Structure formats: C-alpha cells, structure tokens
Coordinates of C-alpha atoms in Angstrom, one line a residue:
Chain A
X263 CA 108.7 99.6 108.9
X264 CA 105.3 97.2 108.9
X265 CA 103.3 95.2 107.0
X266 CA 100.5 93.3 107.3
X267 CA 100.0 90.2 105.8
X268 CA 96.0 88.7 105.0
X269 CA 96.4 85.0 104.3
X270 CA 93.9 84.4 102.4
X271 CA 92.6 86.2 99.2
X272 CA 89.1 84.5 99.4
X273 CA 86.8 82.8 101.7
X274 CA 83.9 81.0 101.2
X275 CA 81.9 80.2 104.4
X276 CA 77.9 78.9 104.4
X277 CA 75.2 80.6 106.1
X278 CA 75.2 80.3 109.8
X279 CA 79.2 79.0 110.5
X280 CA 82.2 80.4 111.6
X281 CA 83.8 83.1 109.6
X282 CA 87.9 83.5 110.0
X283 CA 89.5 85.6 108.4
X284 CA 93.3 86.0 109.1
X285 CA 95.9 88.8 109.8
X286 CA 99.4 88.8 110.6
X287 CA 101.1 91.8 111.1
X288 CA 104.2 93.3 111.3
X289 CA 105.2 96.1 113.0
X290 CA 108.9 98.0 115.2
X291 CA 105.9 99.5 117.2
X292 CA 103.6 99.0 119.2
X293 CA 100.7 99.0 116.7
X294 CA 97.0 99.6 116.3
X295 CA 95.6 97.0 114.1
X296 CA 92.4 98.0 112.2
X297 CA 90.3 95.9 110.4
X298 CA 87.5 97.2 107.8
X299 CA 85.2 96.2 105.4
X300 CA 84.1 97.2 101.8
X301 CA 80.7 96.2 100.3
X302 CA 80.3 97.1 96.5
X303 CA 80.5 99.8 95.3
X304 CA 81.0 101.6 99.0
X305 CA 83.6 102.7 101.1
X306 CA 85.2 101.8 103.9
X307 CA 84.1 100.7 106.8
X308 CA 85.2 100.3 110.8
X309 CA 84.7 97.3 111.7
X310 CA 86.3 97.2 114.8
X311 CA 90.3 98.7 116.1
X312 CA 92.7 97.4 118.9
X313 CA 94.7 100.5 120.5
X314 CA 97.1 98.3 123.0
X315 CA 94.2 98.2 125.7
X316 CA 91.9 95.1 125.7
X317 CA 93.3 92.7 123.2
X318 CA 89.9 91.0 122.6
X319 CA 87.8 93.5 120.2
X320 CA 84.4 93.8 119.7
X321 CA 82.6 95.5 116.6
X322 CA 79.8 95.7 114.7
X323 CA 77.6 93.1 113.4
X324 CA 78.8 90.8 115.8
X325 CA 82.6 90.5 114.7
X326 CA 85.3 90.4 117.1
X327 CA 89.1 90.4 116.4
X328 CA 91.7 89.4 119.2
X329 CA 95.4 90.4 119.4
X330 CA 98.2 88.2 120.2
X331 CA 101.6 89.2 120.2
X332 CA 103.2 86.3 120.4
X333 CA 101.9 85.3 117.5
X334 CA 101.7 88.8 116.0
X335 CA 98.5 88.0 114.4
X336 CA 95.0 89.9 114.6
X337 CA 93.0 87.2 113.3
X338 CA 88.2 88.5 112.5
X339 CA 86.2 86.3 113.4
X340 CA 82.3 85.9 113.7
X341 CA 79.7 83.1 115.1
X342 CA 77.7 83.0 112.6
X343 CA 77.9 84.3 109.0
X344 CA 74.9 86.1 107.3
X345 CA 74.4 86.5 103.5
X346 CA 74.7 90.6 104.1
X347 CA 78.3 90.0 105.2
X348 CA 79.5 89.1 101.7
X349 CA 82.3 91.7 101.0
X350 CA 85.8 92.2 100.8
X351 CA 88.0 93.1 104.5
X352 CA 91.2 94.5 104.8
X353 CA 93.1 94.2 107.9
X354 CA 95.4 97.7 108.5
X355 CA 97.8 98.4 110.7
X356 CA 99.5 101.4 111.8
X357 CA 103.2 102.1 114.1
X358 CA 103.4 104.5 116.5
X359 CA 106.3 105.8 115.0
X360 CA 104.6 107.1 111.7
X361 CA 101.7 108.4 113.5
X362 CA 98.5 108.3 111.0
X363 CA 100.5 105.9 108.0
X364 CA 98.3 103.5 108.3
X365 CA 99.2 100.1 105.9
X366 CA 96.7 98.1 104.4
X367 CA 96.9 94.3 103.7
X368 CA 95.2 93.4 100.0
X369 CA 92.3 92.0 101.6
X370 CA 89.9 88.9 101.9
X371 CA 86.7 88.5 100.2
X372 CA 84.4 87.1 102.0
X373 CA 81.6 84.9 100.3
X374 CA 78.5 83.2 102.1
X375 CA 76.6 81.1 100.6
X376 CA 73.0 79.6 101.0
Chain B
X59 CA 75.8 105.9 107.0
X60 CA 79.2 108.1 106.8
X61 CA 79.6 111.9 107.3
X62 CA 82.5 111.7 103.9
X63 CA 80.5 112.5 100.5
X64 CA 82.5 112.3 97.6
X65 CA 81.7 113.3 94.0
X66 CA 81.3 112.3 91.4
X67 CA 80.9 108.3 92.7
X68 CA 81.6 107.8 88.5
X69 CA 84.2 109.3 86.1
X70 CA 85.4 108.5 82.5
X71 CA 87.4 111.0 81.0
X72 CA 90.4 110.7 77.6
X73 CA 94.1 111.7 78.7
X74 CA 94.1 115.2 77.5
X75 CA 91.1 115.7 79.9
X76 CA 91.0 117.9 83.0
X77 CA 89.0 116.7 86.1
X78 CA 88.2 117.7 89.4
X79 CA 87.1 114.6 92.0
X80 CA 85.8 116.3 95.4
X81 CA 85.2 115.1 98.8
X82 CA 84.2 116.7 101.8
X83 CA 83.7 115.5 105.3
X84 CA 81.1 116.9 107.6
X85 CA 82.3 115.1 111.2
X86 CA 84.7 118.3 112.0
X87 CA 87.9 117.0 111.6
X88 CA 91.1 118.5 111.1
X89 CA 92.9 115.6 109.0
X90 CA 91.8 114.9 105.4
X91 CA 93.5 112.2 103.1
X92 CA 93.5 110.6 99.5
X93 CA 93.9 107.2 98.5
X94 CA 94.2 104.8 95.3
X95 CA 92.4 101.4 95.1
X96 CA 93.5 100.0 92.4
X97 CA 92.6 95.8 91.3
X98 CA 94.3 92.8 93.4
X99 CA 96.7 96.1 95.3
X100 CA 96.7 96.7 98.9
X101 CA 95.2 100.8 99.3
X102 CA 98.2 103.4 98.5
X103 CA 98.2 106.7 100.2
X104 CA 98.6 109.6 98.0
X105 CA 98.2 113.0 100.2
X106 CA 97.4 113.5 103.8
X107 CA 96.5 117.2 104.7
X108 CA 96.4 118.1 108.4
X109 CA 94.5 121.7 108.9
X110 CA 94.9 122.5 105.0
X111 CA 98.3 122.4 105.3
X112 CA 99.8 118.9 103.0
X113 CA 102.4 117.3 105.3
X114 CA 102.0 114.0 103.4
X115 CA 103.0 113.3 99.2
X116 CA 103.9 109.8 99.0
X117 CA 105.3 110.0 95.5
X118 CA 102.3 110.9 93.8
X119 CA 102.9 111.9 89.6
X120 CA 102.3 115.3 89.1
X121 CA 99.4 114.9 86.6
X122 CA 97.9 114.5 90.5
X123 CA 97.5 117.7 91.8
X124 CA 95.5 117.5 95.9
X125 CA 94.0 121.1 97.1
X126 CA 92.2 121.6 100.4
X127 CA 90.9 125.1 100.8
X128 CA 89.7 124.8 104.4
X129 CA 89.4 121.9 107.1
X130 CA 85.9 120.2 104.7
X131 CA 86.9 120.1 101.7
X132 CA 89.2 118.0 99.6
X133 CA 90.1 117.9 95.6
X134 CA 91.6 115.2 93.5
X135 CA 92.4 117.8 90.5
X136 CA 93.1 115.3 87.8
X137 CA 95.4 116.5 84.2
X138 CA 96.6 114.1 81.5
X139 CA 96.2 111.2 82.6
X140 CA 97.2 106.8 82.1
X141 CA 95.1 103.9 81.2
X142 CA 96.6 103.2 84.5
X143 CA 95.2 105.8 86.6
X144 CA 92.5 104.5 86.4
X145 CA 91.2 103.1 89.8
X146 CA 88.9 103.4 92.8
X147 CA 90.3 106.8 94.5
X148 CA 88.8 106.9 98.0
X149 CA 89.1 109.8 101.0
X150 CA 89.0 109.7 104.3
X151 CA 89.3 111.8 107.9
X152 CA 90.1 112.2 110.6
X153 CA 90.3 114.2 113.6
X154 CA 93.8 114.3 114.3
X155 CA 96.9 113.8 111.9
X156 CA 98.7 112.9 114.6
X157 CA 96.7 110.5 116.8
X158 CA 97.8 107.3 116.4
X159 CA 94.2 105.7 117.5
X160 CA 92.3 107.8 115.7
X161 CA 90.4 105.9 113.0
X162 CA 90.1 107.2 109.5
X163 CA 86.1 107.8 108.0
X164 CA 86.0 106.8 104.6
X165 CA 84.2 108.3 101.2
X166 CA 82.2 105.5 98.9
X167 CA 84.8 106.6 96.2
X168 CA 85.1 107.8 92.6
X169 CA 85.6 105.2 90.1
X170 CA 87.7 106.5 87.5
X171 CA 88.3 105.1 84.1
X172 CA 91.0 106.8 81.7
X173 CA 90.5 105.7 78.4

C-alpha cells in the first residue's frame, strides 16, 4: 500500500521569499515521487520527479525537492517565489509493486502576494 | 505546452443526456488514463488503457464507459449521470503502462457539470 500526505492545504508567501511545500509519503516498495503543478483551468504539469537516482532533484522554474528516506519526506522548495508560481501543487507517489498507479496528495494551494 | 488535448473543455449536461469526452495524445505513448478530479479530494484514477486494451477499471460506475480505438485516442462515454459526477475529468498518457519511472502527461481537462 502507498499513501501521500501534503501537510498544508494552503501556503501564502510574499514575492521574492522562499517557498516550502511539505510532503510525506508511505510506500511498501522503493517509490518514485513526483511533484505536479496545476494552474487555474489547466491540466497538471510535471515539475520534477525522483526515481532512485540523486536524492536532490532539480525541476523546472527553479523548483527542487529532496528525497529523505529516513524522514519519508519529499518537500518542494524554491529560493524565491514569483507571482506566476501561484497555483495548486500535488505530491504524487508510485510504488514499484503496482507499476503505473499513481497516488496523489490532496494538493497545496500556493498564494504569492506582493 | 502539452501533447495531450481534450475536448470539450467545458460540458453541461442533464442527467438523461448522453455525451462523450475525447482525449488525443500526440506523443507516441502506449498508455492512456482517465482521472476524476473533484473539489477537496485527491485525483481518482478511473481507467487505464495499454495498447488499446483496458488494464485497470477502478470500481467506476457503469454510467461511465471508456473506449480506446487506437493508442492515440481515448473516449469517455457518459450516460444517465448524477450531479455528484460533476468534476474535472483529466486525461493523461505515458510511454509505457508497466514502467515505474515513466512520467504521465496530462491534458487540460474537461469541466463537467451535471444538472
């Protein structure tokens, strides 16, 4: 079985300040982990993914995430928020036992203020 | 932006109507997926097709009927829906169904409202 918990349903930051979106996972197998972003009225776009290579993963638009097995976490960070980062962010886990089945978190809405 | 397109983008239908959602991927992928996204709930996987064969059906009511005529096209036929079926329906594709590391690419979704 696998699950993912996004610890914050809503995060608000000021433009130019760091972003931290938290995600904890549970998986019986070595997981693949993903972060997707969804802008209003758009589909989901892949930000980055971890697939058992380097634990620090760099994605698009300056985002990165670190896989920490001991903490079962895969938090998403960005050094400096931009207004265009305002969107919904989904942490996703996929265990090797059920090949293509993705388990999605409930999402974190990021608000960026001036 | 994305190689997965969905039509229509918005759909309003009555409970007795029959309609279809269409998805097309231009990425040469072999696997296609239907998801339901409801407010305040995680995405729910509905159906998976691999090489035009249905490989997963996650306890979806029979009023939703998928069809995959070829690896580039996926349909979701709708009939006698309920108001609680109102949601954003997302289509996705990936290179292979069986690959753990493959990324799924999503379309923009169809916003369905059932009156």
